[in-house]
Amino acid sequence: MKTTIPVEDGDVLAAIRAFLGRLLESGALEAIYVPLEAAGGAAVPALVTDPARMAQANPLAPVMPINGARAVSALTGKKAPGRVGAVLRSCEIRALIELVKLQQATLEGLTMIGLDCPGTFEVPRYMERQGQAGGGLGDYLAAAREGRDPGSDGLTLRTACQMCLHPAADQAAIRFELFGLDPTQGIPVDIPDALAEQLGYSAASADGARQAVLEKVLAAHRAKRDGALAAVRAQMNANGGLPSLFNACIRCHNCMTACPICYCKTCLFRSASFDHKPDHYLSAAQRKGALRMLSDALLFQLTRMNHMSASCVGCGMCTSTCPSEIPVGMIFSAVGEQVQAAFGYEPGRSLEDPLPLVTFQANEWTEVGEAK
Amino acid sequence: MTFTPRIGVYVCHCGINIAATVDVGAVTQWAAGLPGVVVSRDYTYMCSDPGQALIQNDIRELGLNRVVVASCSPRMHEPTFRAAVSAVDLNPYCFEMANIREQCSWVHPAAETTTQKAMHLVGSAVAKAALLQPLEQRQAPTTPAALVIGGGIAGMQAALDIADAGFEVTLVERTSSLGGHVGLLHRTFPTLEPTADLLGAIVERATHHERLRVLTEAEVTAVGGFVGNFDVDIRHGHEKEKVKVGAIIVASGFDVFDARRRPELGYGVYPEVITTPEFEQLSQSEVKINGREPKNVVFIQCVGSRDQALGHPYCSRVCCMVTAKQARLVRERLPNARVTVFYMDVRAFGKGFEEFYDATRQAGVLYRRGNPSELIRRGDRVVVRAEDTLLGEPVEVEADLVILAVGMAPRADTDALAGLLKLARSSDGFFMEAHPKLRPVDTAMAGIFLAGACQGPKDITETIAQARAAAATAMIPLMRGEVTVEAATSVVDEELCAGCGQCASICTFGALTLHPTKGVMVSNAVLCQGCGACATACPSGAINVRHFTFDQVMAQINVVSDFRAPVFSAAPAEAEVASPS
Amino acid sequence: MNEQPTHGSNGRGPAALVIGGGIAGIQASLDIAEAGFRVHLVERSPSIGGRMSQLDKTFPTLDCSSCILTPKMVDAGRHPNIDLYTYSEVVQVTGEAGDFHARIRVKPRYIDPEKCHGCGLCAEACRLAGRISSDFNAGMGKRAAVYVPFPQAVPLVYTVDPEACVYLTRGVCGKTFKCKDACTAGAIDFDQKEVFVDVDAATIINATGFDVFDPSLRPELGYGVYPHVITSLEFERLASASGPTAGKITLDGTLPKKLVFIQCVGSRDRSLNLPYCSRVCCMAVAKQAHLAHDRIPGAEITVFYIDIRAFGKGFEEFYDRVRHEGVLYRRGNPSEVLRRGDRLVVRAEDTLLGEPVEVEADLVVLAVGIRPRADAQSVAEMLGLALDENGFFQEAHPKVGIVESNRPGVLLAGCCQGPKDIPDTVAHAKAAASAALIQMAQTQKVMATAHAAN
Amino acid sequence: MLQIEAHPITLQYDLFDCIQCGKCTGGCPMAMKTRLNPRSIILRLLTAGDGFDLEGREELWDCTTCSTCSSRCPKKVNPMETIIGLRGAFVEKGRVHPNVKTALESTFRQGNPLTMPRDQRGAWAKDLGLKEYAEGTEFLYYVGCTPSYDPRAQKVARSLVTLLQKAGIDFGVLGNQENCCGSEVRRLGEQGLFEMMAEENTETYKGLGVKKMLTTSPHCFNVYRNDYPKNGMAVQHYTQVLAGLVEEKRLEFSGKLEKTITYHDPCYLGKHNGIFDEPRAVLAAIPGATLVEMDRSRQKSLCCEGGGGRMWLEGTNPSVRLAQMRVKEALEAGAQVLATACPFCLLTLDEAVKHLNAEDRLQVLDIAELAAQAL
């Protein structure tokens, strides 16, 4: 049911911290995954069991060091260790749903606490401003209230967030509504009835302007997205094509480490199959006249794209971790969008939608091979 | 100590089949220069005894540890050469064939490029041979017992055959009695003899066979294991039991088409309209409708069959003869009743059927070609509105009894059983056989067979034939006492496997399952057919198919993708090049 | 069953005698052999394969017939438990169920099967090369006096045709034997005589197959008078890649534009005392019409029928597909075929139009029915079996005794018992194998106890 | 001589799929009283080689397009569409009945086949204070030509408007701007004019942002639902809307109607679109009414002979009228009111009752009128 959490003198963060504390005190949850403030204004992802530590909790920090899905996957594995909560943004929740379908995580015993996500900044930029990026929390919430881009004084949101089409965390059990938030009315929160009784909340519907604000944010993001994807697709089809986009790749595999969907224990490209013998490189070079060393840089990107493009939720972590600043997230979103459309599949939408590769229809892909 | 390959290459002329378009000598000489090759020969017929002797002598005298024969398709003579090398104690999986006949000489003209292609194929086989590992073909013992699901005539006949052959059989029947649909019949075509004693004899034998245990009001709840070693959970009444069997025969039968799905024929609305199964019951007592003997009886064919609009495009095969038989019964029981049959095609195809159809017409049954469109009420009679396509005009035939020849439909619970046994279903909804022409009773799952109408509409004769065929196929693993476990099957590297299950969803043979505790996938060597689909699907590259490992295949690709023309190795090959003896 | 059956190639243990190497005989033999019992498979012609090897494609899946038959032939030819007797026939059978004794006459091939590799040099050298009509190709192709019926023959051993070979018929063939000189393996031996082999068998399976109706018995259809009136088997050979025209459907080099197929020629015909339905022709014609539509662009194809009997699995859907491709089905049983100019005219009543029609045709294909083997009577006497009123072998009971015959221990498989298509033949043959396995398992137990006794 | 190419028609309508089983002709209501034989037409097209002579085949105009043939064909062939296609050949050659020519020209010029002036179309509702449809209104109520111009049919439109207002439905009308939907134009074989009208109307509705539409006539409902290019507009027949309202208790009947009513399923609602239960649900909700079913009902309903352009064509055998047979069946069923949900059925059945001078025993009313009376 919909209820509101009272906010004293406009301090939204305090209200949320209190709410999270009560979740632990009431025994509803044994532990909650939530970022904690640390020295230098950083927001460090943590698993908190002591309600007192919730005082440092800062789920509103506009930064995402890791995609929370990876943490929850490690935490739950095949079965949640106990009654655990996790404060997650929408792209983290959607990635987690994909991981559940890949048997890498489970939602049993897990309570997802979702926040409307106005967007995040790159970690280094955020750190430079000791946590005051974008004019600090106040301006950030104000931007959320009016549906503006919270970026300011030369600092912009991560491109993935600027073009994100799912800022609201619909699949979460508990949902905080920050768009169009008027702190004086309290924070509108959607809570399962049982939990609401346990915590003593009663139904109250706040007729916030959230819907309109959400529409405004989505419209802006959609425009940004269409422009950005068109640009990268043009680059892909320009001379040199897709490979040219990865000329700067230094094979550090950061993008694979940061990506929530890349769940392999040991990536194929780090396994024995790819430490080739010397004569392999020589004969390959003889065949083609010249061979990019080490030869599997491009093959790695294409294979990773092949493995996860259907499940790519567009969280942009790959772009954020790429030392060569290759727009990996943009490329994978451009390809992923087409793959997902072809299968009529939206990653993270619901557990009931089977993974495209797992389903087989007799008369699928009849036009394979013919030029579209 | 490191393994150094000592490979023998044998290029076959196959009479003129290869030699006509491929320069066999050049290929042999070129092969001699390949790494690891110690001897390279060519011979007119490698598959002949002298040809095989060549290989065996070289293995003994030159200590070959890998052999490559370049000749025909492995489907033709791989077993022959594997037997030849293992006769001289070389592991059969240390042998590789290059198909330079079906894939080269038979499909290309005599030309330089054809010889070069042959060289590439031989080079690729040699590259793989260097990486081959010895493998053992295991035998798994089979439980000399069988399970039959379904107590109709198909299930009983299959069970009796296997029991007669000396094996324990458990028959599970959902209802409380044996006989299935045939139990509801009164007379059968083409002999018009009563089905009671026909069926009675079979039920009698089934209930009193010392090696056949019949469980009625029972159903299979779970099936584990694989061919030769199925463990089956059965719910019998309200207690459960486990049975271990070597083979399973599915004889779950069919459902009768619900004539209500053709509302314009008035079934369930007009009391005068009944179906052929209902008439079969009626014919065992007084044939009366609304209390009086009908004067005008009309049969309507193809109700629910050959009907794409209802999603039943198939022919139900038996209704033409059922109608002919029932028409004869009507003529017999109601001599002065007029009997009309509306049909599209009369399918009297079996032995004695056409003669029976002739006799039916001679008995005064009027066959009119037309597929009735609707039935309407007129006074106390029902009117069949149709077009007599031979007269070329619409007709209205009054009737006080209309019998709909309803077709056969897949059982409503086919899905459940299909899920239990991982069986596929063909587009008409019945169970799918492995091959419609040559393997009509096998399924994709080794050890599970189909009998009777669950695989498609059949009459009693064909059901008996298919049931006995299923029994024969099921007896093979039981009589051999063992099942050969193919060696070239998939194996999962537990270090790399993340347990994501993509491989299991792709495997059509159900060979891959999640290990209950270790959270990694496990491959069942008996079920695995070595097709390699899982290996390609696995993102982590954790699955390899023995004898077709990732490295072996990459080695072959490296050779084949080297498009430069293979030049004759200038250096004298250290291998001995022998011309045909 | 406690102890394993002591069978296999050690000579002891019961064996089955299978007469006829068509798909029925092959399938029954493979099932029995796979179960571990020995089989004597006797085939009269030089190679196993039977009628199915003459087919190009099979309905309803359009598999190429040899692609699905050859592997089974190779398996049967190579199976350790199967002793293959080709170019041989069973001449005498005595004894009773569990203890039959049969005498097999191995006809002389005049070629030593051990030495011959099927290389074909003798046939190329033969003086009569390309002058003897090949009955495998339904009389349309040509071969030499020494031949193999078709390239995938099993065993791949050449045979000298006694009626055609100049030496065998006239005692001399030029100064030197061209064939002997050409043979590098020294396999040709004109002194070969027929050999008799006695075998024991616990059970016998009669899989002797069928013949095809000779349409000259319906003269008004013009078969044998007009060259462009052919049978469906001849059409199959034209369509087959291994046939005389390598798959091109033509008799004179040109592709026929208008084709007319006529169903029920020699079936459902009481005037010829052939009242039964031959069961396979409806679907065979549908398949051939599809092949014609595929291979002859712009062909106008008409099929005259009485009832279309597409009863099997996938048959009706295949029939729907063929009509959808533009094959015109007209209901009517054509009464005659006439010549008009350089074209043929098929005269029939279109019973749905209710008026007589004349359809022009460049090629008329007669869907000939299935007849019992010409020598069925003598085989029946030899095996002590009864024939039914249509000349097929009589089964014990039409519903529940379809593989047993009137003589215990002798079983029936395939079209010798009545017309069947390939899937029904395979099922019937496997059912016969089941009955045979039961018989042999019981004989096995008797022999084991007998051994224990003495 | 009116020769046409048969082969292209056999391919366009997949006539080769036909196995000549006769189910179409067997059920065809016109085959009983005229030379119309859909199966035979298909066979003659198949066997006509290239020339097929349309001369003298007047029975093609008898077809009422009730779709009994197409809805029951086991091989999914569409004899009705084939006949409409053949009518197209007549139209191309200008060989059409004068009534048809006038109706087509009137539709082209005045936007209705009844030769009525375009600016009179909205006149029927001038005193009802209806809202001009504007973007954002929930429903567009598409009235249709006959309910707009024909006095008897106007009563239906008025009753319906009363019902919608009573139930508080937010709807608007196009008044004089409303154009004919083209359903009968297409059935008369004038495919060219139909496609032009379909494009024009679709543009109008897209421009107005119409999301949901309800129609008086099953013919308009069918053409928007099945024949128009997909335009994302959800169209419903008014009986579906009323049934919904009754079920959600947003429309209650306080009045009483002590009458035995039998319902005639209009072909374009039942056979074409499978809507049998909603009209009956509305009738069942009328207090005091007892509903009786005729034998030939639901999928077996007997066509009133008004569809497929037959409002403008007498047909080759006017002596026997299906509408009269239908009235007799209603009387046999003991009904006092013959209810229907289609303006064409209303008019033809009404005329049949007058012809059999049975006005005293049987009243023909539209469901909207009955519901409005029971408010």
Coordinates of C-alpha atoms in Angstrom, one line a residue, chain B residues 175-376:
Chain B
T175 CA -8.3 -45.7 -14.7
S176 CA -9.6 -48.6 -12.7
S177 CA -9.7 -51.1 -15.6
L178 CA -7.7 -52.3 -18.6
G179 CA -8.9 -52.0 -22.2
G180 CA -8.9 -48.3 -22.9
H181 CA -11.1 -47.1 -25.8
V182 CA -11.3 -50.6 -27.3
G183 CA -13.1 -51.7 -24.2
L184 CA -16.0 -49.4 -25.2
L185 CA -16.3 -50.9 -28.7
H186 CA -19.0 -53.4 -29.6
R187 CA -18.0 -54.7 -33.0
T188 CA -14.8 -54.1 -35.1
F189 CA -14.1 -53.8 -38.9
P190 CA -13.5 -55.3 -41.3
T191 CA -14.7 -58.6 -39.9
L192 CA -17.6 -57.3 -37.8
E193 CA -16.7 -59.7 -35.0
P194 CA -17.4 -58.6 -31.4
T195 CA -14.5 -56.8 -29.8
A196 CA -15.5 -58.2 -26.4
D197 CA -13.8 -61.6 -26.8
L198 CA -11.0 -60.1 -28.9
L199 CA -10.1 -57.7 -26.1
G200 CA -11.1 -60.2 -23.4
A201 CA -8.4 -62.6 -24.5
I202 CA -5.7 -59.9 -24.2
V203 CA -7.0 -58.6 -20.9
E204 CA -7.1 -62.1 -19.6
R205 CA -3.5 -62.8 -20.6
A206 CA -2.4 -59.4 -19.2
T207 CA -3.9 -59.9 -15.8
H208 CA -2.6 -63.4 -15.4
H209 CA 0.9 -63.2 -16.8
E210 CA 3.5 -64.2 -14.2
R211 CA 6.0 -61.5 -15.2
L212 CA 3.4 -58.7 -15.8
R213 CA 2.4 -56.6 -12.8
V214 CA -0.7 -54.4 -13.6
L215 CA -1.3 -51.3 -11.4
T216 CA -4.7 -49.7 -12.0
E217 CA -5.7 -46.3 -10.7
A218 CA -2.0 -45.5 -10.7
E219 CA 0.1 -43.0 -12.5
V220 CA 3.8 -42.2 -12.9
T221 CA 4.8 -39.2 -10.9
A222 CA 8.6 -38.9 -11.6
V223 CA 11.1 -40.5 -14.0
G224 CA 14.9 -40.3 -13.3
G225 CA 17.9 -42.0 -14.7
F226 CA 18.5 -43.0 -18.3
V227 CA 18.2 -45.9 -20.8
G228 CA 18.9 -49.2 -19.0
N229 CA 18.6 -47.6 -15.6
F230 CA 15.3 -45.6 -15.2
D231 CA 14.1 -45.2 -11.7
V232 CA 10.4 -44.5 -11.8
D233 CA 8.1 -43.2 -9.0
I234 CA 4.6 -44.5 -9.2
R235 CA 1.5 -43.4 -7.2
H236 CA -0.7 -46.4 -6.8
G237 CA -4.0 -45.6 -5.1
H238 CA -2.6 -43.4 -2.3
E239 CA 0.7 -45.1 -1.6
K240 CA 3.9 -44.5 -3.5
E241 CA 6.5 -47.0 -4.8
K242 CA 9.7 -46.9 -6.8
V243 CA 10.5 -49.2 -9.7
K244 CA 13.8 -49.6 -11.6
V245 CA 13.4 -50.4 -15.3
G246 CA 15.6 -50.6 -18.4
A247 CA 13.0 -49.3 -20.9
I248 CA 9.8 -47.3 -20.9
I249 CA 6.9 -47.6 -23.4
V250 CA 4.4 -44.8 -23.6
A251 CA 0.9 -46.0 -24.6
S252 CA -1.2 -43.2 -23.2
G253 CA -3.8 -43.3 -25.9
F254 CA -6.0 -40.4 -27.1
D255 CA -9.0 -38.2 -26.3
V256 CA -12.2 -38.2 -28.4
F257 CA -12.8 -34.9 -30.2
D258 CA -15.4 -32.8 -28.3
A259 CA -18.1 -32.3 -31.0
R260 CA -19.3 -29.2 -29.1
R261 CA -16.5 -27.3 -30.8
R262 CA -18.5 -27.5 -34.0
P263 CA -21.7 -25.8 -32.6
E264 CA -23.5 -25.6 -35.9
L265 CA -23.8 -29.5 -35.8
G266 CA -26.0 -29.2 -32.8
Y267 CA -24.3 -31.8 -30.6
G268 CA -25.4 -31.3 -27.0
V269 CA -28.4 -29.2 -28.2
Y270 CA -30.4 -31.7 -30.2
P271 CA -31.0 -35.1 -28.5
E272 CA -31.0 -36.7 -32.0
V273 CA -27.3 -35.9 -32.5
I274 CA -24.8 -38.3 -31.0
T275 CA -21.2 -39.3 -31.7
T276 CA -19.9 -42.6 -33.1
P277 CA -18.5 -43.7 -29.6
E278 CA -22.0 -43.0 -28.2
F279 CA -23.6 -45.0 -30.9
E280 CA -21.2 -47.9 -30.2
Q281 CA -22.7 -48.0 -26.7
L282 CA -26.2 -47.6 -27.9
S283 CA -25.8 -50.4 -30.4
Q284 CA -25.1 -52.8 -27.6
S285 CA -28.7 -52.4 -26.4
E286 CA -31.9 -51.1 -28.0
V287 CA -31.3 -48.6 -30.8
K288 CA -33.9 -46.0 -29.7
I289 CA -33.8 -42.2 -29.8
N290 CA -36.6 -40.2 -28.0
G291 CA -38.2 -43.6 -27.3
R292 CA -38.6 -44.8 -30.9
E293 CA -36.5 -46.6 -33.5
P294 CA -35.1 -44.0 -35.9
K295 CA -36.3 -44.2 -39.5
N296 CA -33.6 -41.9 -41.1
V297 CA -30.1 -42.3 -39.9
V298 CA -27.4 -39.8 -41.2
F299 CA -23.7 -40.2 -40.5
I300 CA -21.4 -37.1 -40.9
Q301 CA -17.7 -37.7 -41.5
C302 CA -14.6 -35.7 -40.5
V303 CA -16.1 -33.9 -37.4
G304 CA -13.0 -32.4 -35.8
S305 CA -10.6 -33.8 -38.4
R306 CA -9.1 -32.3 -41.5
D307 CA -10.2 -29.0 -40.1
Q308 CA -7.6 -26.2 -40.0
A309 CA -10.1 -23.8 -38.6
L310 CA -10.1 -25.9 -35.4
G311 CA -6.4 -26.5 -35.4
H312 CA -6.9 -30.2 -36.3
P313 CA -5.6 -30.3 -39.8
Y314 CA -4.8 -34.0 -39.6
C315 CA -6.9 -37.0 -40.7
S316 CA -8.0 -39.2 -37.8
R317 CA -7.6 -42.3 -40.0
V318 CA -10.2 -44.6 -38.3
C319 CA -13.5 -42.8 -38.6
C320 CA -14.3 -43.8 -42.2
M321 CA -14.2 -47.5 -41.3
V322 CA -15.9 -46.9 -37.9
T323 CA -18.8 -45.2 -39.8
A324 CA -19.0 -48.0 -42.4
K325 CA -19.1 -50.6 -39.6
Q326 CA -21.8 -48.7 -37.6
A327 CA -23.8 -48.2 -40.8
R328 CA -23.8 -52.0 -41.2
L329 CA -24.9 -52.4 -37.6
V330 CA -27.8 -49.9 -38.2
R331 CA -28.8 -51.9 -41.4
E332 CA -28.6 -55.1 -39.3
R333 CA -30.6 -53.8 -36.3
L334 CA -33.1 -51.5 -38.1
P335 CA -33.6 -53.2 -41.5
N336 CA -36.1 -50.6 -42.8
A337 CA -34.2 -47.5 -41.6
R338 CA -32.6 -45.4 -44.4
V339 CA -28.9 -44.8 -43.8
T340 CA -27.0 -42.0 -45.4
V341 CA -23.3 -41.1 -45.0
F342 CA -22.0 -37.6 -45.8
Y343 CA -18.3 -37.8 -46.6
M344 CA -15.4 -35.9 -48.2
D345 CA -13.1 -38.9 -49.1
V346 CA -13.8 -42.4 -47.9
R347 CA -10.4 -43.6 -46.6
A348 CA -10.8 -47.4 -46.7
F349 CA -7.1 -48.1 -47.2
G350 CA -6.3 -51.1 -45.0
K351 CA -6.5 -54.8 -45.8
G352 CA -10.1 -55.8 -46.5
F353 CA -11.3 -52.3 -46.0
E354 CA -12.3 -51.5 -49.6
E355 CA -14.1 -54.8 -49.8
F356 CA -15.9 -53.9 -46.6
Y357 CA -16.8 -50.4 -48.0
D358 CA -18.2 -52.1 -51.1
A359 CA -20.2 -54.5 -49.0
T360 CA -21.5 -51.6 -46.9
R361 CA -22.8 -49.8 -50.0
Q362 CA -24.3 -53.1 -51.3
A363 CA -26.1 -53.4 -47.9
G364 CA -28.0 -50.2 -48.9
V365 CA -26.1 -47.5 -47.2
L366 CA -26.2 -44.4 -49.4
Y367 CA -22.9 -42.5 -49.5
R368 CA -23.3 -38.8 -50.5
R369 CA -20.2 -36.6 -51.1
G370 CA -20.6 -33.4 -49.2
N371 CA -19.5 -32.0 -45.9
P372 CA -22.7 -30.9 -44.0
S373 CA -22.7 -27.3 -43.1
E374 CA -25.3 -27.2 -40.3
L375 CA -28.2 -29.0 -38.6
I376 CA -31.5 -27.3 -37.9

